[in-house]
Short mmCIF file of C-alpha atoms and ligand atoms in Angstrom, two decimals:
data_model
loop_
_atom_site.label_atom_id
_atom_site.label_comp_id
_atom_site.label_asym_id
_atom_site.label_seq_id
_atom_site.Cartn_x
_atom_site.Cartn_y
_atom_site.Cartn_z
CA MET A 1 -11.22 -108.34 25.02
CA ALA A 2 -11.29 -104.73 24.93
CA GLU A 3 -11.30 -102.91 21.74
CA PRO A 4 -7.76 -101.72 20.86
CA THR A 5 -6.89 -98.01 21.36
CA LEU A 6 -5.98 -96.47 18.10
CA VAL A 7 -3.25 -93.96 18.22
CA ILE A 8 -1.94 -91.10 15.79
CA VAL A 9 1.75 -89.92 16.53
CA VAL A 10 3.23 -86.52 15.66
CA ALA A 11 6.90 -86.44 16.44
CA SER A 12 8.07 -83.80 13.91
CA GLY A 13 11.34 -85.30 13.88
CA ALA A 14 11.77 -85.46 17.65
CA ALA A 15 14.57 -87.49 19.24
CA TRP A 16 12.01 -89.83 21.18
CA GLU A 17 10.25 -90.75 18.15
CA PRO A 18 11.85 -94.35 17.71
CA ALA A 19 11.36 -95.17 21.24
CA VAL A 20 7.68 -93.97 21.51
CA LEU A 21 6.86 -96.00 18.05
CA GLU A 22 8.44 -99.14 19.59
CA ARG A 23 6.51 -98.90 22.97
CA LEU A 24 3.32 -98.36 21.26
CA GLY A 25 4.05 -100.91 18.58
CA GLU A 26 4.67 -103.62 21.15
CA HIS A 27 1.67 -103.04 23.49
CA PRO A 28 -0.93 -105.64 22.93
CA ARG A 29 -4.02 -103.11 23.25
CA ILE A 30 -2.50 -100.44 21.22
CA VAL A 31 -2.57 -99.93 17.60
CA LEU A 32 -0.64 -97.11 15.66
CA LEU A 33 -3.10 -95.99 13.08
CA LYS A 34 -0.87 -93.01 11.63
CA ARG A 35 2.26 -91.17 11.84
CA CYS A 36 1.83 -87.46 10.87
CA VAL A 37 4.22 -84.92 9.78
CA ASP A 38 2.89 -82.06 11.60
CA VAL A 39 -0.08 -80.59 13.63
CA ASP A 40 -1.98 -79.88 10.69
CA ASP A 41 -1.72 -83.32 9.29
CA LEU A 42 -2.76 -84.49 12.64
CA LEU A 43 -5.89 -82.34 12.78
CA ALA A 44 -6.86 -83.71 9.15
CA ALA A 45 -6.26 -87.42 10.27
CA ALA A 46 -8.38 -86.69 13.52
CA THR A 47 -11.45 -85.29 11.51
CA ALA A 48 -11.69 -88.90 10.00
CA GLY A 49 -12.80 -89.84 13.39
CA GLN A 50 -11.26 -93.26 14.00
CA ALA A 51 -8.38 -92.33 16.29
CA HIS A 52 -8.86 -92.29 20.09
CA VAL A 53 -5.72 -90.83 21.13
CA ALA A 54 -2.77 -88.62 19.37
CA VAL A 55 0.67 -88.68 20.95
CA LEU A 56 2.40 -85.61 20.19
CA GLY A 57 5.33 -83.34 21.34
CA LEU A 58 4.69 -80.70 23.71
CA ASP A 59 6.65 -78.24 21.73
CA SER A 60 5.13 -79.19 18.21
CA PRO A 61 4.70 -76.27 16.17
CA GLY A 62 1.18 -75.23 15.72
CA LEU A 63 -0.04 -76.91 19.00
CA ASP A 64 -2.27 -74.47 20.55
CA ARG A 65 -5.46 -74.53 22.50
CA SER A 66 -7.71 -74.37 19.35
CA ALA A 67 -5.77 -77.30 17.96
CA VAL A 68 -6.44 -79.35 21.14
CA ASP A 69 -10.12 -78.28 21.20
CA LEU A 70 -10.37 -79.52 17.68
CA LEU A 71 -9.00 -82.89 18.72
CA ARG A 72 -11.44 -83.20 21.43
CA LYS A 73 -14.30 -82.38 19.18
CA HIS A 74 -13.50 -85.38 17.19
CA GLY A 75 -13.11 -87.60 20.15
CA VAL A 76 -9.15 -87.53 20.12
CA ARG A 77 -7.40 -87.40 23.62
CA PRO A 78 -4.19 -85.75 23.24
CA VAL A 79 -1.18 -87.08 25.23
CA ALA A 80 2.01 -85.04 25.23
CA ILE A 81 5.62 -86.03 25.25
CA ALA A 82 8.03 -83.34 27.04
CA ALA A 83 11.48 -83.46 25.99
CA GLY A 84 14.82 -81.83 26.96
CA GLY A 85 14.89 -82.77 30.68
CA ALA A 86 11.59 -81.17 31.41
CA THR A 87 10.27 -81.83 34.82
CA LEU A 88 7.03 -83.51 34.94
CA ASP A 89 5.24 -80.68 36.95
CA GLY A 90 6.63 -77.98 34.80
CA ALA A 91 5.59 -79.86 31.59
CA ARG A 92 1.93 -80.47 33.12
CA LEU A 93 1.71 -76.82 33.77
CA ARG A 94 2.72 -75.89 30.13
CA ALA A 95 0.36 -78.78 28.66
CA ALA A 96 -2.42 -77.31 31.00
CA ARG A 97 -2.19 -74.13 29.10
CA THR A 98 -3.02 -75.67 25.87
CA GLY A 99 -5.64 -77.93 27.43
CA ILE A 100 -3.90 -81.23 27.47
CA ALA A 101 -4.25 -83.31 30.71
CA ARG A 102 -1.88 -86.29 29.98
CA VAL A 103 1.67 -85.54 29.90
CA VAL A 104 4.75 -87.96 29.81
CA THR A 105 8.58 -87.00 29.86
CA ASP A 106 10.95 -88.48 27.17
CA ASP A 107 13.06 -89.84 30.04
CA ASP A 108 10.14 -91.80 31.65
CA LEU A 109 8.53 -93.39 28.50
CA ASP A 110 7.38 -96.29 30.69
CA ALA A 111 4.38 -94.19 31.67
CA LEU A 112 3.41 -93.79 27.96
CA ALA A 113 1.06 -96.84 27.64
CA GLY A 114 -0.75 -95.82 30.83
CA ALA A 115 -1.44 -92.23 29.70
CA VAL A 116 -2.49 -93.60 26.23
CA LEU A 117 -4.76 -96.18 27.59
CA ASP A 118 -6.12 -94.07 30.56
CA GLU A 119 -9.50 -92.57 29.95
CA GLU A 120 -9.20 -89.13 31.46
CA SER A 121 -10.09 -89.59 34.93
CA PRO A 122 -10.52 -87.27 38.08
CA GLU A 123 -6.62 -87.50 38.43
CA THR A 124 -6.32 -85.34 35.32
CA ALA A 125 -4.76 -82.10 35.38
CA VAL A 126 -7.43 -80.12 33.25
CA ARG A 127 -11.05 -80.42 33.40
CA VAL A 128 -12.72 -80.34 30.14
CA PRO A 129 -16.41 -79.48 30.51
CA GLN A 130 -18.99 -80.01 27.72
CA PRO A 131 -19.65 -76.63 26.07
CA ASP A 132 -23.21 -77.19 26.40
CA GLY A 133 -23.04 -79.87 28.73
CA PRO A 134 -25.90 -80.93 31.21
CA PRO A 135 -26.12 -79.07 34.54
CA PRO A 136 -24.73 -80.93 37.27
CA PRO A 137 -26.80 -83.74 38.33
CA PRO A 138 -29.28 -83.10 40.88
CA PRO A 139 -28.06 -84.38 44.36
CA THR A 140 -28.81 -87.79 45.05
CA GLY A 141 -28.29 -90.11 47.95
CA ALA A 142 -25.81 -88.62 50.50
CA VAL A 143 -25.97 -85.23 48.98
CA GLY A 144 -29.50 -84.64 50.18
CA PRO A 145 -32.33 -82.66 48.51
CA VAL A 146 -31.90 -79.39 46.69
CA SER A 147 -32.40 -76.86 49.45
CA PRO A 148 -31.97 -73.05 49.69
CA GLY A 149 -28.56 -72.10 51.17
CA ARG A 150 -26.63 -68.87 51.87
CA VAL A 151 -24.48 -66.55 49.80
CA VAL A 152 -20.92 -66.22 50.94
CA ALA A 153 -19.26 -63.25 49.26
CA VAL A 154 -15.47 -63.18 49.70
CA TRP A 155 -13.98 -59.60 49.38
CA GLY A 156 -10.53 -58.25 49.64
CA PRO A 157 -8.79 -54.92 48.95
CA ALA A 158 -6.24 -54.47 46.05
CA GLY A 159 -2.99 -56.22 45.95
CA ALA A 160 -4.26 -60.03 45.31
CA PRO A 161 -4.72 -60.87 48.99
CA GLY A 162 -6.07 -64.37 47.99
CA ARG A 163 -9.69 -63.67 47.38
CA THR A 164 -9.97 -66.35 44.54
CA THR A 165 -7.92 -68.89 46.59
CA LEU A 166 -10.16 -68.38 49.69
CA ALA A 167 -13.52 -68.26 47.60
CA THR A 168 -12.51 -71.67 45.67
CA GLY A 169 -11.18 -73.16 48.87
CA LEU A 170 -14.32 -72.46 50.90
CA ALA A 171 -16.82 -73.62 48.09
CA ALA A 172 -15.00 -76.85 47.96
CA GLU A 173 -14.96 -77.45 51.36
CA VAL A 174 -18.68 -76.56 51.81
CA ALA A 175 -19.51 -79.20 48.96
CA ARG A 176 -17.37 -81.75 50.75
CA ARG A 177 -19.62 -81.44 53.60
CA GLY A 178 -22.30 -82.67 51.70
CA ARG A 179 -24.05 -79.54 50.65
CA ARG A 180 -24.98 -78.43 46.96
CA THR A 181 -22.53 -75.59 46.24
CA VAL A 182 -22.15 -73.05 43.41
CA LEU A 183 -18.95 -71.13 43.03
CA VAL A 184 -19.68 -67.89 41.31
CA ASP A 185 -16.75 -65.84 39.74
CA ALA A 186 -17.99 -62.23 39.70
CA ASP A 187 -14.77 -60.29 39.78
CA PRO A 188 -15.33 -57.38 37.47
CA TYR A 189 -11.58 -57.27 36.74
CA GLY A 190 -11.65 -60.55 35.02
CA GLY A 191 -12.19 -64.00 36.14
CA ALA A 192 -9.54 -66.41 37.54
CA VAL A 193 -11.59 -69.31 38.98
CA ALA A 194 -11.58 -71.16 35.82
CA GLN A 195 -7.86 -70.93 35.60
CA GLN A 196 -7.39 -71.97 39.03
CA LEU A 197 -9.39 -74.88 38.65
CA GLY A 198 -8.39 -75.85 35.19
CA ILE A 199 -11.66 -75.35 33.71
CA LEU A 200 -11.12 -74.97 30.05
CA ASP A 201 -14.20 -73.03 28.86
CA GLU A 202 -14.66 -70.90 25.98
CA VAL A 203 -17.98 -69.83 27.22
CA SER A 204 -18.19 -67.56 30.39
CA GLY A 205 -20.82 -68.64 32.75
CA LEU A 206 -21.33 -64.93 34.02
CA LEU A 207 -21.76 -63.72 30.43
CA SER A 208 -24.02 -66.55 29.53
CA ALA A 209 -26.06 -65.67 32.82
CA ALA A 210 -26.02 -61.97 31.76
CA ARG A 211 -27.75 -63.00 28.36
CA LEU A 212 -30.28 -65.20 29.77
CA ALA A 213 -31.24 -62.85 32.64
CA SER A 214 -31.93 -60.10 29.82
CA ALA A 215 -34.07 -62.60 27.98
CA GLY A 216 -35.72 -63.40 31.34
CA GLN A 217 -34.72 -67.05 30.98
CA LEU A 218 -31.84 -67.24 33.88
CA GLU A 219 -34.12 -69.19 36.26
CA GLU A 220 -35.38 -72.01 33.89
CA ARG A 221 -31.84 -72.41 32.20
CA PHE A 222 -29.69 -71.88 35.22
CA GLY A 223 -28.10 -75.21 34.67
CA SER A 224 -26.52 -74.19 31.55
CA VAL A 225 -24.52 -71.56 32.91
CA GLN A 226 -22.56 -73.76 35.44
CA ARG A 227 -20.08 -76.20 34.86
CA GLY A 228 -20.23 -79.30 37.11
CA LEU A 229 -17.05 -80.17 38.99
CA ASP A 230 -18.54 -83.04 40.72
CA ASP A 231 -22.02 -83.84 41.81
CA ARG A 232 -22.14 -81.17 44.52
CA LEU A 233 -19.82 -78.40 43.39
CA SER A 234 -20.37 -76.29 40.21
CA VAL A 235 -18.86 -73.14 39.10
CA VAL A 236 -20.28 -70.22 37.15
CA THR A 237 -16.93 -69.06 35.37
CA GLY A 238 -16.13 -65.27 35.30
CA LEU A 239 -15.31 -62.72 32.52
CA PRO A 240 -12.86 -63.88 30.00
CA ARG A 241 -11.51 -60.34 29.82
CA GLY A 242 -11.81 -57.56 32.36
CA ASP A 243 -13.29 -55.17 29.60
CA ARG A 244 -16.45 -57.47 29.18
CA TRP A 245 -17.85 -56.22 32.24
CA VAL A 246 -20.00 -53.89 30.30
CA GLU A 247 -21.89 -56.79 29.14
CA VAL A 248 -23.46 -57.59 32.45
CA ARG A 249 -26.43 -55.19 32.99
CA ALA A 250 -27.45 -53.79 36.40
CA GLY A 251 -28.92 -56.41 38.78
CA THR A 252 -27.76 -59.63 36.95
CA VAL A 253 -25.37 -60.53 39.67
CA GLU A 254 -28.16 -60.12 42.34
CA HIS A 255 -30.48 -61.92 40.17
CA LEU A 256 -27.88 -64.85 39.51
CA LEU A 257 -27.03 -65.30 43.18
CA GLU A 258 -30.70 -65.50 44.13
CA VAL A 259 -31.29 -67.95 41.66
CA ALA A 260 -28.27 -70.02 42.68
CA ARG A 261 -29.24 -69.60 46.34
CA ALA A 262 -32.45 -71.29 45.83
CA GLN A 263 -30.72 -74.54 45.02
CA GLY A 264 -27.97 -74.49 47.63
CA GLU A 265 -24.94 -72.79 49.33
CA VAL A 266 -23.28 -70.16 47.08
CA VAL A 267 -19.68 -68.66 47.35
CA VAL A 268 -18.99 -65.63 45.29
CA ASP A 269 -15.68 -64.27 44.28
CA THR A 270 -15.73 -60.41 43.82
CA GLY A 271 -13.36 -57.79 42.73
CA PHE A 272 -11.06 -55.43 44.80
CA SER A 273 -12.72 -52.10 44.46
CA LEU A 274 -15.91 -50.74 46.21
CA GLU A 275 -15.93 -47.64 44.38
CA ASP A 276 -19.41 -46.55 43.24
CA ASP A 277 -18.77 -45.87 39.58
CA PRO A 278 -21.89 -44.80 38.11
CA GLY A 279 -20.82 -45.57 34.52
CA SER A 280 -22.79 -42.97 33.06
CA ASP A 281 -21.40 -43.74 29.65
CA TYR A 282 -23.22 -46.81 29.36
CA GLY A 283 -26.66 -45.45 29.89
CA THR A 284 -28.30 -48.33 31.75
CA ARG A 285 -25.17 -50.01 32.48
CA PRO A 286 -23.88 -50.43 35.97
CA GLY A 287 -20.73 -49.17 36.92
CA ARG A 288 -17.95 -51.71 36.85
CA ASN A 289 -17.77 -52.25 40.60
CA GLN A 290 -21.69 -53.01 40.60
CA LEU A 291 -20.58 -56.82 40.09
CA THR A 292 -18.87 -56.40 43.44
CA LEU A 293 -21.26 -54.04 45.43
CA GLY A 294 -24.27 -56.34 44.06
CA ALA A 295 -22.69 -59.48 45.36
CA LEU A 296 -22.12 -57.73 48.78
CA ASP A 297 -25.61 -56.46 48.90
CA VAL A 298 -27.16 -59.92 48.70
CA ALA A 299 -24.51 -61.79 50.57
CA ASP A 300 -25.65 -63.38 53.94
CA GLU A 301 -22.05 -63.43 55.11
CA VAL A 302 -19.07 -61.38 53.80
CA VAL A 303 -15.62 -62.65 54.38
CA VAL A 304 -12.89 -59.81 54.03
CA VAL A 305 -9.41 -61.13 53.16
CA GLY A 306 -6.30 -59.39 53.51
CA GLY A 307 -2.69 -60.06 53.29
CA ALA A 308 -0.55 -60.42 56.43
CA ASP A 309 2.29 -58.34 55.29
CA PRO A 310 2.75 -54.68 55.93
CA VAL A 311 1.13 -53.48 52.73
CA GLY A 312 -1.64 -56.04 52.91
CA LEU A 313 -2.27 -55.15 56.63
CA SER A 314 -2.79 -51.40 55.98
CA ARG A 315 -4.75 -52.20 52.66
CA LEU A 316 -7.00 -54.39 54.98
CA ALA A 317 -7.38 -51.64 57.48
CA ARG A 318 -8.72 -49.31 55.09
CA GLY A 319 -10.75 -52.02 53.25
CA LEU A 320 -12.51 -52.69 56.66
CA VAL A 321 -13.59 -49.08 56.95
CA GLN A 322 -14.71 -49.06 53.27
CA VAL A 323 -16.73 -52.27 53.62
CA ARG A 324 -18.30 -50.99 56.93
CA GLU A 325 -19.89 -48.05 54.82
CA VAL A 326 -21.01 -50.48 52.03
CA LEU A 327 -22.44 -52.78 54.31
CA GLY A 328 -24.20 -50.43 56.87
CA GLY A 329 -22.31 -51.95 59.58
CA ARG A 330 -23.30 -55.61 58.90
CA PRO A 331 -20.38 -57.64 60.73
CA VAL A 332 -17.81 -59.22 58.38
CA HIS A 333 -15.66 -62.30 58.82
CA VAL A 334 -11.83 -61.44 58.69
CA VAL A 335 -9.29 -63.40 56.98
CA VAL A 336 -5.82 -62.48 57.20
CA ASN A 337 -3.89 -64.72 54.57
CA ARG A 338 -0.26 -65.78 53.95
CA MET A 339 0.44 -65.62 57.88
CA ARG A 340 4.19 -66.42 58.44
CA PRO A 341 6.71 -66.23 61.47
CA THR A 342 9.29 -64.30 59.28
CA LEU A 343 6.79 -60.99 59.46
CA GLY A 344 7.78 -60.74 63.06
CA TRP A 345 4.01 -60.35 64.50
CA SER A 346 1.60 -62.55 66.03
CA GLU A 347 -2.00 -63.30 65.67
CA ARG A 348 -2.60 -61.43 68.71
CA ASP A 349 -0.81 -58.24 67.20
CA ILE A 350 -3.15 -58.37 64.01
CA ALA A 351 -6.31 -58.97 66.13
CA GLY A 352 -5.55 -55.72 68.12
CA MET A 353 -4.84 -53.93 64.79
CA VAL A 354 -8.19 -55.22 63.29
CA ALA A 355 -10.08 -54.18 66.56
CA GLY A 356 -9.01 -50.71 65.82
CA PHE A 357 -11.16 -50.73 62.58
CA ALA A 358 -14.07 -53.34 63.02
CA ARG A 359 -15.67 -55.60 65.17
CA PRO A 360 -15.49 -58.70 63.15
CA ALA A 361 -17.75 -61.71 63.23
CA GLY A 362 -14.67 -63.51 63.58
CA LEU A 363 -11.02 -63.25 62.77
CA HIS A 364 -9.15 -66.25 61.14
CA PHE A 365 -5.70 -66.54 59.94
CA LEU A 366 -4.51 -68.76 56.71
CA PRO A 367 -0.88 -69.80 56.61
CA ASP A 368 1.63 -68.98 53.86
CA ASP A 369 1.45 -72.44 52.23
CA GLN A 370 3.15 -72.09 49.08
CA PRO A 371 3.50 -75.99 48.36
CA THR A 372 -0.25 -76.60 48.95
CA VAL A 373 -1.10 -73.60 46.71
CA ASP A 374 1.23 -74.57 43.86
CA ARG A 375 0.00 -78.26 44.01
CA ALA A 376 -3.59 -77.02 43.62
CA LEU A 377 -2.60 -74.66 40.81
CA VAL A 378 -0.53 -77.16 38.63
CA ALA A 379 -3.08 -79.81 39.04
CA GLY A 380 -6.12 -77.46 38.76
CA ARG A 381 -7.75 -78.87 41.91
CA THR A 382 -9.45 -77.46 44.82
CA LEU A 383 -7.78 -77.66 48.32
CA ALA A 384 -10.43 -80.14 49.58
CA GLU A 385 -9.51 -82.56 46.73
CA LEU A 386 -5.92 -82.36 47.37
CA GLY A 387 -6.39 -83.84 50.97
CA ASP A 388 -4.90 -82.76 54.40
CA SER A 389 -2.69 -79.56 54.32
CA PRO A 390 -1.97 -76.63 56.52
CA LEU A 391 -3.82 -74.23 54.11
CA GLY A 392 -6.90 -76.76 53.69
CA ARG A 393 -7.27 -77.08 57.44
CA ALA A 394 -7.36 -73.48 58.02
CA VAL A 395 -9.89 -72.99 55.24
CA ALA A 396 -12.02 -75.47 56.87
CA ARG A 397 -12.01 -73.60 60.10
CA VAL A 398 -13.14 -70.50 58.25
CA ALA A 399 -16.00 -72.52 56.57
CA ASP A 400 -17.00 -73.75 60.08
CA ALA A 401 -17.37 -70.31 61.23
CA VAL A 402 -18.99 -68.80 58.21
CA LEU A 403 -21.59 -71.78 57.95
CA ALA A 404 -22.28 -71.33 61.83
CA ALA A 405 -23.05 -67.88 61.50
CA SER A 406 -26.37 -67.89 59.62
CA PRO A 407 -28.84 -70.87 59.66
CA ALA A 408 -28.73 -72.92 56.13
CA THR A 409 -32.20 -71.99 54.88
CA SER A 410 -32.19 -68.39 56.13
CA GLY A 411 -31.86 -66.20 52.96
CA ARG A 412 -31.93 -62.47 53.71
N1 ATP B 1 -2.06 -68.88 51.76
C1 ATP B 1 -1.34 -68.72 50.71
N2 ATP B 1 -0.18 -69.23 50.53
C2 ATP B 1 0.79 -69.03 49.35
N3 ATP B 1 0.23 -68.67 48.34
C3 ATP B 1 -1.06 -68.02 48.29
C4 ATP B 1 -1.89 -68.14 49.48
N4 ATP B 1 -3.20 -67.48 49.29
C5 ATP B 1 -3.11 -67.01 47.95
N5 ATP B 1 -1.56 -67.28 47.54
C6 ATP B 1 -1.31 -66.90 46.13
O1 ATP B 1 -1.28 -65.70 45.98
C7 ATP B 1 -1.76 -65.35 44.57
C8 ATP B 1 -2.89 -64.38 44.75
O2 ATP B 1 -3.75 -65.04 45.31
P1 ATP B 1 -5.53 -64.98 44.55
O3 ATP B 1 -5.50 -65.00 43.09
O4 ATP B 1 -6.34 -65.86 45.27
O5 ATP B 1 -5.75 -63.65 44.98
P2 ATP B 1 -6.96 -62.62 44.48
O6 ATP B 1 -7.26 -61.69 45.58
O7 ATP B 1 -8.06 -63.23 44.01
O8 ATP B 1 -6.16 -61.76 43.42
P3 ATP B 1 -6.89 -60.89 42.09
O9 ATP B 1 -6.75 -59.33 42.51
O10 ATP B 1 -5.70 -61.29 41.02
O11 ATP B 1 -8.09 -61.28 41.97
C9 ATP B 1 -2.12 -66.57 43.89
O12 ATP B 1 -0.63 -66.70 42.95
C10 ATP B 1 -1.91 -67.45 45.04
O13 ATP B 1 -1.64 -68.68 44.58
MG1 MG B 2 -8.97 -63.27 41.96
#
């Protein structure tokens, strides 16, 4: 018979305590190891290294990201109980913020034993990469050999038009098609890819890459700056705070993207500004927007995303002019995001407007699809992982066009 799962409970006097203790007590594969009075007591008990799981109130005082990290360090999986009529999705979102993947509401304790016994599987809401974990395994079988790919840069003007959503969606879609893919978060105003995908990572892949590049070791240790999401898709997470951009030396992003491209397809999320700020205060440092400009410079394909509303479209029009100057006229793929009938204009109307500012390599529309985006964000999943959705289908069409635009092993 399988070893029993040893559980510590911290209820801090919550109303659900008796019911939880009863359910855990009567389960044949669960052993209640200890009841702790508070989170500090729990952390002390966890360091003993015996427990497998901590069942604790989501609202326990002192329950934060560092407490959860400490639990995991000692091999203890947290399972949170959400009380007071919380919805499961709302509770999951709150739990994900502290790094907890398993949540049960106190009005559905039937799910408790399953959550306690379940090793965290791909269904969990939060991904917990190993801090110094191995690089994603080299592709095997269906994945095909490591081979050079293309760099696809996703840019868009100010106003959060959906650069990160599209970059993440594209990378996952390319990986789903069997290509080894790296998603790089190079937004100099602060990374968001890790948060979008529920990657709990204290270590920024971009800052690690910057340090390794300075030491001349990026190529050999490229694996250590990536976090593998599956055997094809990995992520180089972005800046933990916008002000850390000064730590990324000139040329780092270009170097990083070239190293990544040698191993497969690359999708890079960038910032909104294309202003060439020399950053003279920082001596040899690049200006902030060099992260974006460098990514656009090495990209094989550039995707420009803009919002479908009046403000988004006028920013897109200006952006197309700006990006043309930066790219020296190289054609871009234009994506108009959050298209919806209530705006009162058609795809044709927008195509006419875009034609006034650029001759794009392609024009695509993504629907306004809040339910899908919310589902992905709450679960920390990519669109490809969610299965069929209107937004997922539209992103797949963008991937078709972008991949068809340059042959797989071209490079520039
Ligand atoms: N097609 C869509 N339908 C519904 N919501 C969307 C869609 N695309 C993006 N969003 C939402 O719009 C918001 C901004 O998207 P996202 O973070 O991808 O933009 P961004 O351009 O990367 O912004 P930032 O400037 O913060 O980097 C997010 O809340 C996202 O979930
Ligand atoms: Mg973003």
